[in-house]
Coordinates of C-alpha atoms in Angstrom, one line a residue:
X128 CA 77.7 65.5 -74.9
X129 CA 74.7 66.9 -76.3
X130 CA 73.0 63.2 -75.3
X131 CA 74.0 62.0 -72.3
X132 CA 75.7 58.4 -71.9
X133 CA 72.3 56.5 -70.2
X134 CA 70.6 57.1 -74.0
X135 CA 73.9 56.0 -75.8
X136 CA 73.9 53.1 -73.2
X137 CA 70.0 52.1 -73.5
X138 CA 70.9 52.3 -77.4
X139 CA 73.8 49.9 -77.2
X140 CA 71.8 47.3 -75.0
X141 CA 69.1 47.3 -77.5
X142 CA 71.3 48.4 -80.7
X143 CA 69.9 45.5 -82.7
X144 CA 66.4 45.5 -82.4
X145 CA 66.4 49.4 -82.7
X146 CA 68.1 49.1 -86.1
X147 CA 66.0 46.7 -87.5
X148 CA 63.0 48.6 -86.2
X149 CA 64.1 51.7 -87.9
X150 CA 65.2 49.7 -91.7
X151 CA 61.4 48.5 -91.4
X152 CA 60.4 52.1 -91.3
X153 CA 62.2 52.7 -94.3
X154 CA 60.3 50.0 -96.6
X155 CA 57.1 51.6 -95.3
X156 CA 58.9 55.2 -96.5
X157 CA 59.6 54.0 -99.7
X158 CA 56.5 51.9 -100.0
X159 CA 54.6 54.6 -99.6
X160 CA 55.9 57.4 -102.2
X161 CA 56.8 55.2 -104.9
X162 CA 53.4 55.5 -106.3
X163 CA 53.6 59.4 -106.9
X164 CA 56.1 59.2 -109.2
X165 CA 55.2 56.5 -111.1
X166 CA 51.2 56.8 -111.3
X167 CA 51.7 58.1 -115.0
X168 CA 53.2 54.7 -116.0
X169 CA 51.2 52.3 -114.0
X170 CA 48.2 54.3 -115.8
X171 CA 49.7 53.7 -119.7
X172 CA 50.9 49.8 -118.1
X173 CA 46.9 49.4 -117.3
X174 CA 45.6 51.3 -120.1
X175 CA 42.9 52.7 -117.2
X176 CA 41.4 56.4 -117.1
X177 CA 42.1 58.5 -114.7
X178 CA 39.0 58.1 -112.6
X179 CA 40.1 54.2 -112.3
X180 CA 43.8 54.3 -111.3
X181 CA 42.5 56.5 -108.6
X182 CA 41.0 53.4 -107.0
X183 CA 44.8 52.1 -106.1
X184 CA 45.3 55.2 -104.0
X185 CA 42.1 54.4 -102.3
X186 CA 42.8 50.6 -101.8
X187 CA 46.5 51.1 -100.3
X188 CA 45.0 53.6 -97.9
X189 CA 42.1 51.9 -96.6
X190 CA 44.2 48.6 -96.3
X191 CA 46.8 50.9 -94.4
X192 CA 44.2 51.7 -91.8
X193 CA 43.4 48.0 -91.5
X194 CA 46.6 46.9 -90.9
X195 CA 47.8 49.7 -88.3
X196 CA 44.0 48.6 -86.7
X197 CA 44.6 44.6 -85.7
X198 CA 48.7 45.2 -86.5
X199 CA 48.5 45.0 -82.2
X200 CA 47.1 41.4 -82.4
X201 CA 50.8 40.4 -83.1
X202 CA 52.3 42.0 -80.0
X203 CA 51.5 39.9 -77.5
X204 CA 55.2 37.6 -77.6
X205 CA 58.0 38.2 -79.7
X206 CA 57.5 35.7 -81.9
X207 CA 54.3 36.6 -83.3
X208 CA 55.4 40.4 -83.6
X209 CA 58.8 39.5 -85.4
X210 CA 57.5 36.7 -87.3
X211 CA 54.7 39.3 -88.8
X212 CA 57.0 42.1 -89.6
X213 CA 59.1 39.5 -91.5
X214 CA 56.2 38.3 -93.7
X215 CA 55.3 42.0 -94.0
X216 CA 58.3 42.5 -95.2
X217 CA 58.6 40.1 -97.7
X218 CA 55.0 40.8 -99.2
X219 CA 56.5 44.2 -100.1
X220 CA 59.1 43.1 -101.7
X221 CA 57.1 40.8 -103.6
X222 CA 54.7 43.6 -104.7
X223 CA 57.5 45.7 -106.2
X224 CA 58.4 42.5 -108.1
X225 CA 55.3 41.9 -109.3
X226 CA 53.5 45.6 -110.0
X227 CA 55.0 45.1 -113.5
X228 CA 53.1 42.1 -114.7
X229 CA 49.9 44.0 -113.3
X230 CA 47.8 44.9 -116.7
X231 CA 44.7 45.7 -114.8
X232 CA 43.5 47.9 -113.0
X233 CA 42.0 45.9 -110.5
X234 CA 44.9 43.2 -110.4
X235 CA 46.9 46.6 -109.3
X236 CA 44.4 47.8 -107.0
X237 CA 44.7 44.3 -105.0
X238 CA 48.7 44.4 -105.4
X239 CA 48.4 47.7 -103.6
X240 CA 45.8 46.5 -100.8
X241 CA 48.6 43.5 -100.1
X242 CA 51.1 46.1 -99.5
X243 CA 48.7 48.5 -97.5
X244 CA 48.0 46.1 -95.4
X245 CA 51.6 44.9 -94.5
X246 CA 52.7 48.9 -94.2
X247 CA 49.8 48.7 -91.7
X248 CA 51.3 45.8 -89.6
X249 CA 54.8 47.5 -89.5
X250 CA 53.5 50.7 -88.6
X251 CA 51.7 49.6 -85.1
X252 CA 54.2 46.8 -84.5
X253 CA 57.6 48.6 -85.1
X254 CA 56.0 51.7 -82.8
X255 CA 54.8 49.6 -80.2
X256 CA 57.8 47.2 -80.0
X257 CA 60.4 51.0 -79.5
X258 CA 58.0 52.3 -77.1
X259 CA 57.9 49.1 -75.3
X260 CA 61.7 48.9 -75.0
X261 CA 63.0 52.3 -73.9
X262 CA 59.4 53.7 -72.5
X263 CA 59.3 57.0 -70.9
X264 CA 62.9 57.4 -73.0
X265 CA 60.8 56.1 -76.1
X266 CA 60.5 60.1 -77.7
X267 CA 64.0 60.0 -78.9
X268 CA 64.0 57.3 -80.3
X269 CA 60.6 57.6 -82.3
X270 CA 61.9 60.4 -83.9
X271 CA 64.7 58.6 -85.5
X272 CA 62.4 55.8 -86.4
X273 CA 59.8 58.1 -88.3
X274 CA 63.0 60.3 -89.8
X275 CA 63.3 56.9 -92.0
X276 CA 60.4 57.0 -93.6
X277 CA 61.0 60.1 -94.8
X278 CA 64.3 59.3 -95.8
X279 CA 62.6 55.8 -97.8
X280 CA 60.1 58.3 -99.1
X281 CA 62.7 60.5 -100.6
X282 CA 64.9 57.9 -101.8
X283 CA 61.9 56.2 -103.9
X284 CA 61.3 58.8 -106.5
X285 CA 64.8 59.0 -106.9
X286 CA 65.6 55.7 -107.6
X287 CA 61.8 55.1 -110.4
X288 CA 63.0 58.9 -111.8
X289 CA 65.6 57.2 -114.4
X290 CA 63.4 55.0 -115.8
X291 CA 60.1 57.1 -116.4
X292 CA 58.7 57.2 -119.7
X293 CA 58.3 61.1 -121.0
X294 CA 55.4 60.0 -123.7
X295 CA 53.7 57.4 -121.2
X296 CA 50.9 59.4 -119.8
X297 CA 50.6 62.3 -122.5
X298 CA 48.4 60.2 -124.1
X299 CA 46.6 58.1 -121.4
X300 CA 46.3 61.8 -119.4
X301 CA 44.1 63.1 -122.6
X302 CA 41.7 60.0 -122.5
X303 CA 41.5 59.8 -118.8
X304 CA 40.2 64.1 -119.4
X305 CA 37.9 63.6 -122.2
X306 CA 36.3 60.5 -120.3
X307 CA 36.0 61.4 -117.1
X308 CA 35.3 65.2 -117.7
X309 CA 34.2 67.1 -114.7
X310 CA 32.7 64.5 -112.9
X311 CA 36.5 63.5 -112.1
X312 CA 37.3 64.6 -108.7
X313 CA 39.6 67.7 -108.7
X314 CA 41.9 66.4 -106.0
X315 CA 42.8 63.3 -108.2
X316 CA 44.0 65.2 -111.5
X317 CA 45.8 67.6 -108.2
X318 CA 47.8 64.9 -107.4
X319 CA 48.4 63.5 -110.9
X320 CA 49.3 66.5 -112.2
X321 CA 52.1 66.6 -108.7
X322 CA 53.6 64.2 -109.5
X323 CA 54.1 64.5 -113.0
X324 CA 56.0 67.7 -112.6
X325 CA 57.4 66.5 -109.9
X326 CA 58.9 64.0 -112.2
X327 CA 59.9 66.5 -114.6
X328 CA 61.9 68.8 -112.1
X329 CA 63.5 66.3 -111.0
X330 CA 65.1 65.4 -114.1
X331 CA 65.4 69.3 -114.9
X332 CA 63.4 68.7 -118.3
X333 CA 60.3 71.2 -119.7
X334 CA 57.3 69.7 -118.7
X335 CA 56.1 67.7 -121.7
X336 CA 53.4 69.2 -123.7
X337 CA 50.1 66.8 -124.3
X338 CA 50.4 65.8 -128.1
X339 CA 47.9 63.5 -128.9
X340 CA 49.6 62.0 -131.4
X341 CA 50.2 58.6 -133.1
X342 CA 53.6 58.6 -132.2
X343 CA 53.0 59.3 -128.1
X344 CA 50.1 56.4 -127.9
X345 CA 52.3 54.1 -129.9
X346 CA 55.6 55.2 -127.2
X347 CA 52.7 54.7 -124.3
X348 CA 51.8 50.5 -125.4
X349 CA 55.2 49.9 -126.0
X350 CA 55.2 50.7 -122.1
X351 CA 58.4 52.6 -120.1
X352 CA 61.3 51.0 -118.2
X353 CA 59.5 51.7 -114.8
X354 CA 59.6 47.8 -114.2
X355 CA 63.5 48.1 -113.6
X356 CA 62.4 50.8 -111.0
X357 CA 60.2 48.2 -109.3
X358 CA 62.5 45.5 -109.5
X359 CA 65.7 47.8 -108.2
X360 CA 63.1 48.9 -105.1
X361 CA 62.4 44.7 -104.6
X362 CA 66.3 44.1 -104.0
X363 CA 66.7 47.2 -102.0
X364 CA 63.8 46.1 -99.6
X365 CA 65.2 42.3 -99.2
X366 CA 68.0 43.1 -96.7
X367 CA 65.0 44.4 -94.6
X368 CA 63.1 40.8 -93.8
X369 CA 66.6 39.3 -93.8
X370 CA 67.4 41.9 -90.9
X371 CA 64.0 40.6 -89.4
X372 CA 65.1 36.8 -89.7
X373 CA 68.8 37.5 -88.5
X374 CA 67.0 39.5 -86.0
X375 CA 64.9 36.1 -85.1
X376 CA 68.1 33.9 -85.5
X377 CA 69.6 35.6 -82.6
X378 CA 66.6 35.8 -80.5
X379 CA 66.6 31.9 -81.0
X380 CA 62.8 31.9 -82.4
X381 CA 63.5 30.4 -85.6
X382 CA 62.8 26.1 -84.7
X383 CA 64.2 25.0 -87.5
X384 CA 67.6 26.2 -87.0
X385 CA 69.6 23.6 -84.9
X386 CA 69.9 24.2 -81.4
X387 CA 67.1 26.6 -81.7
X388 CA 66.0 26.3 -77.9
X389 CA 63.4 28.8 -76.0
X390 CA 65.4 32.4 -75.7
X391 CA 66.5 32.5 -72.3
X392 CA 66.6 35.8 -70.2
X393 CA 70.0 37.3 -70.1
X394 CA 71.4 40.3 -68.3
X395 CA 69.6 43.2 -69.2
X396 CA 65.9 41.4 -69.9
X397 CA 66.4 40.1 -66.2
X398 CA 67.2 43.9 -64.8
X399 CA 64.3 44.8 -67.0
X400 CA 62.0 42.2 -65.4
X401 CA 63.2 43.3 -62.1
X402 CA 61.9 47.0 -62.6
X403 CA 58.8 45.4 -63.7
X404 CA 59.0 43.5 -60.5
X405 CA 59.7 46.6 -58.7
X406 CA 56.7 48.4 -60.9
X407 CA 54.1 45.8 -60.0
X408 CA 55.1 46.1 -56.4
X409 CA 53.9 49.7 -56.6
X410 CA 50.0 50.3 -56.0
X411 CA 48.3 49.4 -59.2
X412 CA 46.7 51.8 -61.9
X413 CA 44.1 51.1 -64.3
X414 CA 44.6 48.8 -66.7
X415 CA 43.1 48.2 -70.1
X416 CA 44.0 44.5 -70.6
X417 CA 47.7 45.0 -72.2
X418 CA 48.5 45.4 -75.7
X419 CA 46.6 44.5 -78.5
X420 CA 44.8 46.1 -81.4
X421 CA 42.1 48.3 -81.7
X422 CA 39.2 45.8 -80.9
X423 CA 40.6 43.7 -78.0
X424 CA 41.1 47.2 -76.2
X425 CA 37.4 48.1 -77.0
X426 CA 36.6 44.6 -74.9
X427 CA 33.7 45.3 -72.3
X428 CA 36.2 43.2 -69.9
X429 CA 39.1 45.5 -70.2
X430 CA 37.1 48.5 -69.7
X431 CA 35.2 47.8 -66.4
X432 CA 36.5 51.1 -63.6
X433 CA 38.0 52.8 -66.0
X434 CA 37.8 56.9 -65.8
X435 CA 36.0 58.9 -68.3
X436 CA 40.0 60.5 -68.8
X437 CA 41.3 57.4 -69.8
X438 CA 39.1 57.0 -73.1
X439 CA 38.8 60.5 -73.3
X440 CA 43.2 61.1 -73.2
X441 CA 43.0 58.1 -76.2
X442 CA 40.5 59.9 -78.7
X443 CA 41.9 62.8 -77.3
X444 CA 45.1 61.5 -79.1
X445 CA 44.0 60.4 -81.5
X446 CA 42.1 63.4 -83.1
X447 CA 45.4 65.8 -82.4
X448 CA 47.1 62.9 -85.0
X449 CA 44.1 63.0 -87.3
X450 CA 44.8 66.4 -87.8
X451 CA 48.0 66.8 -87.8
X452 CA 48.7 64.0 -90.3
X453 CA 45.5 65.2 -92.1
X454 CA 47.3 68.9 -92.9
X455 CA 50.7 66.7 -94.0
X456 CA 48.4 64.6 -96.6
X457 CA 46.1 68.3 -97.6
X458 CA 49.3 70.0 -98.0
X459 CA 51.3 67.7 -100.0
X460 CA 48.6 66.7 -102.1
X461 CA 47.7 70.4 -102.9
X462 CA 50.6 73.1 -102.7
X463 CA 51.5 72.3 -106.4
X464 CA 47.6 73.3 -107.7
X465 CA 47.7 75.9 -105.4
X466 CA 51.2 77.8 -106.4
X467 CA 50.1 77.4 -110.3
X468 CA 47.0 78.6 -109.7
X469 CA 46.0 82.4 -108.5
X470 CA 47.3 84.5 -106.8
X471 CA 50.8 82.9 -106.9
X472 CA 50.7 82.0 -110.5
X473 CA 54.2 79.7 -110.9
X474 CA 54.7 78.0 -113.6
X475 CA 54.6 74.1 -113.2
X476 CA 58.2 73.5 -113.7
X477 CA 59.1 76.3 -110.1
X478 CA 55.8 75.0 -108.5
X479 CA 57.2 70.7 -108.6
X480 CA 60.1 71.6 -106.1
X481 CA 57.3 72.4 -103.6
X482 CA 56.3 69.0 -102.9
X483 CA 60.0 68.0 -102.7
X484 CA 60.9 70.9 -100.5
X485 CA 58.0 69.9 -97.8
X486 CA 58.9 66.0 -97.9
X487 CA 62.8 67.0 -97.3
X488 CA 61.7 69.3 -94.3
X489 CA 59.7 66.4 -93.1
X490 CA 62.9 64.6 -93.3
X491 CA 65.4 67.2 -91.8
X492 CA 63.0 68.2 -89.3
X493 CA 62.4 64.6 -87.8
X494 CA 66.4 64.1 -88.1
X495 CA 67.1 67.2 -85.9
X496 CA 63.8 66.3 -82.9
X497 CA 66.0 63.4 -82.0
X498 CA 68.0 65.6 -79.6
X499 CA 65.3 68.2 -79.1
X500 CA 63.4 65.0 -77.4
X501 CA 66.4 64.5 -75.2
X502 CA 66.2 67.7 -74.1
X503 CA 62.5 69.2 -73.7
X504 CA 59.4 67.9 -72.8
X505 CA 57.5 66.4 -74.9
X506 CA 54.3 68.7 -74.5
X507 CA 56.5 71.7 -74.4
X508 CA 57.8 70.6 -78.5
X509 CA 54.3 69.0 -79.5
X510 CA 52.6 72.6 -78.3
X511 CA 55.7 74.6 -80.0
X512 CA 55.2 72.4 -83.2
X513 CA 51.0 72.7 -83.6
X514 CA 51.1 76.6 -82.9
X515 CA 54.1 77.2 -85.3
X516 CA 52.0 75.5 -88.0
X517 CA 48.9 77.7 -87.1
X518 CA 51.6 80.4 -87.3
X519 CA 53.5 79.4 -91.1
X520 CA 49.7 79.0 -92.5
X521 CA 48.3 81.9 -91.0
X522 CA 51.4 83.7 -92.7
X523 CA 51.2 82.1 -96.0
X524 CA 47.3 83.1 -95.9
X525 CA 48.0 86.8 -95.1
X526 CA 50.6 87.2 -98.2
X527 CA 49.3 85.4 -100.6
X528 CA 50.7 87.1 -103.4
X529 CA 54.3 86.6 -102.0
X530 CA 56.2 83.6 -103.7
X531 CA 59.2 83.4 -101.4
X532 CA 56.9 83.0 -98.3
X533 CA 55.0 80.1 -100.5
X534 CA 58.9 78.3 -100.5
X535 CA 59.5 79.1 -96.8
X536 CA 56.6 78.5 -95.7
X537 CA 56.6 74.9 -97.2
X538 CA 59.6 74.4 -96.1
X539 CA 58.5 75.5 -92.2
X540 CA 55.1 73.7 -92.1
X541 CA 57.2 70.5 -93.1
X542 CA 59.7 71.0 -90.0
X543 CA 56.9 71.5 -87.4
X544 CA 54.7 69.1 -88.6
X545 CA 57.8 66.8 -88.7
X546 CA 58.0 65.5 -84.9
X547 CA 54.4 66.2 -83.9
X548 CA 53.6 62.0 -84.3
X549 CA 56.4 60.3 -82.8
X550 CA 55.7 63.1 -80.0
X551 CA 52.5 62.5 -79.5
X552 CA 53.1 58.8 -79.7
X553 CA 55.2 59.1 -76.6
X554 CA 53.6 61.2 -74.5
X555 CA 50.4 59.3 -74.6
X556 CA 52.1 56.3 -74.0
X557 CA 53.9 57.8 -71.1
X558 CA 50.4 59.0 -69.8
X559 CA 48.8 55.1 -69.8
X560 CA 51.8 53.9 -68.6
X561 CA 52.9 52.2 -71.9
X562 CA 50.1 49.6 -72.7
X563 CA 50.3 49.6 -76.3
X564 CA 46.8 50.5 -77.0
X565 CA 47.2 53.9 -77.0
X566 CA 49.6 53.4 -80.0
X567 CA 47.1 50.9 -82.2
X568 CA 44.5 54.3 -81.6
X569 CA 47.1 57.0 -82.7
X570 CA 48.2 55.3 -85.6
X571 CA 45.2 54.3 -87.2
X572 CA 43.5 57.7 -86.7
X573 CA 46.4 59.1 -88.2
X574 CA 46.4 57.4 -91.4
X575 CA 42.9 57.7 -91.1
X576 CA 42.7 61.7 -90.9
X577 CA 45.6 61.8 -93.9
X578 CA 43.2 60.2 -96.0
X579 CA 39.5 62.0 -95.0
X580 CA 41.3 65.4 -94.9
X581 CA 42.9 65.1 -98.4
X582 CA 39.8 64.2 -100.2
X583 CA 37.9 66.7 -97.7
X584 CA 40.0 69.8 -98.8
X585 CA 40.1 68.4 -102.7
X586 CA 36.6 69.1 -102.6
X587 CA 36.7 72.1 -100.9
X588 CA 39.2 73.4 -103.1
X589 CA 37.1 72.4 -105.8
X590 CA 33.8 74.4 -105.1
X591 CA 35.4 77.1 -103.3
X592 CA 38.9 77.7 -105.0
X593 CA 42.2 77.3 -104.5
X594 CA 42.4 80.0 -101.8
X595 CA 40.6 77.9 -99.5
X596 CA 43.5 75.7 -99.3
X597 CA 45.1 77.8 -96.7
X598 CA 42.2 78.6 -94.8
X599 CA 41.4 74.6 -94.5
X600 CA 44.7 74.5 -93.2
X601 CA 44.4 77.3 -90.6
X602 CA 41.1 76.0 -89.0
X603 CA 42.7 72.1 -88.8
X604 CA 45.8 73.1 -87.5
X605 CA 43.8 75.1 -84.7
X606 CA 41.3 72.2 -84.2
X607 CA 44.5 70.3 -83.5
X608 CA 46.2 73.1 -80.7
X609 CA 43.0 73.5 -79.3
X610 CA 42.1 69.4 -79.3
X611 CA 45.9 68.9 -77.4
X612 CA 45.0 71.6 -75.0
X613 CA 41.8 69.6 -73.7
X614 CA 44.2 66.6 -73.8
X615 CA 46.3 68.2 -71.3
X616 CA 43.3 68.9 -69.1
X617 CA 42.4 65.3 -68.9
X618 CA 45.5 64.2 -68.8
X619 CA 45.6 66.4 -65.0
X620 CA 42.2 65.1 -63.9
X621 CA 43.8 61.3 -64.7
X622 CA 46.6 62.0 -62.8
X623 CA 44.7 63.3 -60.1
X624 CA 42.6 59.8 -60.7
X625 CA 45.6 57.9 -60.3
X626 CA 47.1 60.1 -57.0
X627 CA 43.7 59.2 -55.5
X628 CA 43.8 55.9 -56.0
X629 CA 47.2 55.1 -54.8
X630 CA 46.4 56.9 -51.5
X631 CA 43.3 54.8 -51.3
X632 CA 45.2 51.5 -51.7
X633 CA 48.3 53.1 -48.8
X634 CA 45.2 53.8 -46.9
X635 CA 44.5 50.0 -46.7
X636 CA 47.9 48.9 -46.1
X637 CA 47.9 50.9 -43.4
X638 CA 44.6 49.8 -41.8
X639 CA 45.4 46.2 -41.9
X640 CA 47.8 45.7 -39.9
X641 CA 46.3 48.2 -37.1
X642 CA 42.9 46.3 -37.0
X643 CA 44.8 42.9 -37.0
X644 CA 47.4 44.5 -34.0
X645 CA 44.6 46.3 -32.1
X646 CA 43.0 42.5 -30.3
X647 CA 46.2 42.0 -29.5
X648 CA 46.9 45.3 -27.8
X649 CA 43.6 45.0 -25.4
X650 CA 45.3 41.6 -23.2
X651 CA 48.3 43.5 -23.3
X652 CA 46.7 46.9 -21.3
X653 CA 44.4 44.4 -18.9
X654 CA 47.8 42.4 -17.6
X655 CA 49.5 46.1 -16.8
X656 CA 46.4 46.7 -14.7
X657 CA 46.5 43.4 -13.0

């Protein structure tokens, strides 16, 4: 078997948590792309410019980061982390319900910072909760976890296309132009203008023409059936925070249910609290006061005789993310203004599969590192993945003018980008023996770089033209190689830290019992004499 029967067997034991980890993952895939899609709509249903529905972008982002950065707080029993990612849950599916009664820009906006902020708290819990479980076997099973979000992320547009209103946005798109003008940031009508085509394609229609007309505003107020979308995405997300409460039902955490009693150890939480036994037997390495979120791992408690390669491996980590994720935000965002623009030239129709080809390589690529994990390193895939991104992009910037390298080259730069997270997530794990701070760092700085580096490179591209695109994407994906490579370096001198220390604390065992046996000895050597 291509995996052998101690995964299938660690799989099995933990079969049900793992699956309702992974259907969380896929609310936060299709939480996340639904907005795409739709932003044409959710501009005519707010009658907002341009300029203003930009601001929900911004809100669902920012509240992403904040919810990755205390998600941790909940991890400290299994109550509080299930008990989260079940109200998480359900706030999502109550945004989608309610996005359609949201007239205002600003009432969307907060709708979206609701939602950002319970995408957060799955992110870090759902990540921390896997690597917890199956540890130093956690790669394999990251990668199927992140493979659902883009799986939700695919399914999303898929599911709003039907109900997308052709004349919704013609109109609102001209008013948004003529009032925001230049000052409008190019990277926002970049995206709008994705996603719009993206539509289009989708549906294999002409890309509608802007009109202007009576006819088109009247078809815009009388609003699309893009609520159906919302509502359809609201039912499929409920058997998600049902899983979490079935999920709690049989972990006997719900007190309200009858003979709800506190969960008892069985069988395999016993071995595993035996080989934590075992593990605490062993001579200690630093610690940095167990899991929790960004600020109670930043406590001047926890970090007391700590080495400098312990903070150094966690922003170390967390920068190779920033970028990494950064270049899968930049990209996306941008490949469609940059194949309709010059050199390439596509029309917009050819350029809107370009999005859709990255995000399904994205997909694929995460589907097929599941057994790549099983069977290489870690380090060996995550430095194979950043150089064969430096490679596609350095490719795609020395042919410009070539329009099937643009389509393979998306297509590329989504499969080695794919499994570089959930990678990355393991191995620094593995390195701080699996404290769960490492993974609040990671994936805040990784939301955190996808949203600096795609309105970074917007405004490159803006001043410098759309060639730059490529270049901003050669020089991050070589900070991020170069950035892993110093990782590595630390990661040696903390191993060397740890060797060190562990020979230290033999060193005492050993000269305890000699200096307590040595008295004893000196009666011993006087009686022979006598």
């Amino acid at each position: 078997m291509f995996v052998d029967e101690r995964i299938v067997t660690l799989f099995k034991r933990n079969a049900h948590h793992t699956l309702t980890y992974w259907s969380l993952f896929f609310s936060f895939g299709l939480s996340i792309a639904f907005l795409g899609p739709t932003i044409k709509d959710l501009q005519c249903q707010t009658k907002s410019t341009l300029s203003q529905i930009t601001w929900v972008f911004f809100s669902q982002q920012f509240c992403l980061l904040i919810g990755s950065s205390v998600g941790g707080i909940f991890k400290r029993t299994l109550f509080s982390a299930l008990s989260a990612l079940l109200v998480s849950t359900l706030l999502i599916s109550v945004i989608f319900a309610v996005i359609p009664w949201c007239t205002q820009v600003l009432t969307l906006a907060v709708a979206m910072a609701v939602s950002g902020l319970a995408m957060g708290v799955i992110d870090t819990i759902a990540n921390i909760q896997l690597v917890s479980i199956y540890q130093k076997d956690s790669a394999v099973f990251l990668q199927a976890l992140h493979f659902f979000i883009g799986f939700g992320a695919l399914v999303s547009p898929l599911i709003a296309d039907p109900f997308l209103s052709e004349h919704c946005g013609n109109s609102a798109g001209n008013s948004a132009g003529n009032s925001t003008g230049n000052s409008t940031g190019n990277s926002t009508g970049n995206v709008t203008e994705l996603t719009h085509h993206f539509r289009n394609t989708l549906i294999n229609s002409p890309v509608a023409e802007h009109n202007g007309g009576e006819a088109a505003a009247a078809a815009a107020a009388a609003g699309s059936g893009v609520h159906y979308a919302f509502w359809i995405m609201a039912l499929i997300n409920l058997p998600v925070p049902l899983a979490v409460l079935f999920l709690m039902y049989r972990e006997r955490l719900i007190p309200c249910c009858p003979g709800a009693a506190p969960h008892l150890l069985d069988k395999d939480e016993l071995a595993m609290e035996n080989r934590q036994g075992a593990r605490a037997a062993e001579p200690p390495a630093p610690q940095a006061g167990g899991h929790g979120n960004i600020f109670s791992c930043c406590q001047n408690d926890n970090l007391r005789g700590l080495p400098l390669s312990f903070f150094m491996i966690h922003i170390l980590g967390g920068m190779v993310l920033f970028m990494s994720d950064g270049i899968v935000g930049a990209y996306a965002g941008f490949v469609f203004t940059y194949a309709t623009k010059p050199p390439i030239g596509l029309v917009p129709k050819a350029a809107g599969y370009l999005p859709s080809i990255f995000w399904a390589a994205i997909t694929a690529g995460r589907l097929l590192s599941i057994p790549l994990s099983y069977r290489f390193p870690v380090v060996r895939l995550l430095i194979f993945n950043l150089a064969g991104t430096i490679v596609t992009v350095l490719l795609l910037l020395i042919l410009p003018n070539s329009r099937a390298m643009l389509y393979v080259g998306t297509c590329l730069c989504g499969l080695f980008l794919s499994s570089i997270f959930p990678c990355m997530l393991a191995y620094t794990e593995d390195i701080l023996d699996y404290q769960g701070c490492a993974t609040s760092v990671l994936v805040t700085s990784a939301g955190m770089g996808e949203m600096v580096m795609t309105v970074l490179v917007g405004s490159i591209i803006e001043t410098n033209g759309s060639y730059s695109f490529l270049l901003c994407g050669v020089i991050i994906a070589s900070l991020g190689l170069l950035i892993f490579l110093a990782l590595l370096f630390f990661h040696r001198l903390h191993r060397n830290y740890l060797t060190g220390t562990t020979r230290k604390s033999a060193m005492v065992e050993e000269e305890t019992p000699g200096a307590s046996g040595s008295p004893a000895a000196e009666p011993n050597e006087e009686a022979q004499k006598s």
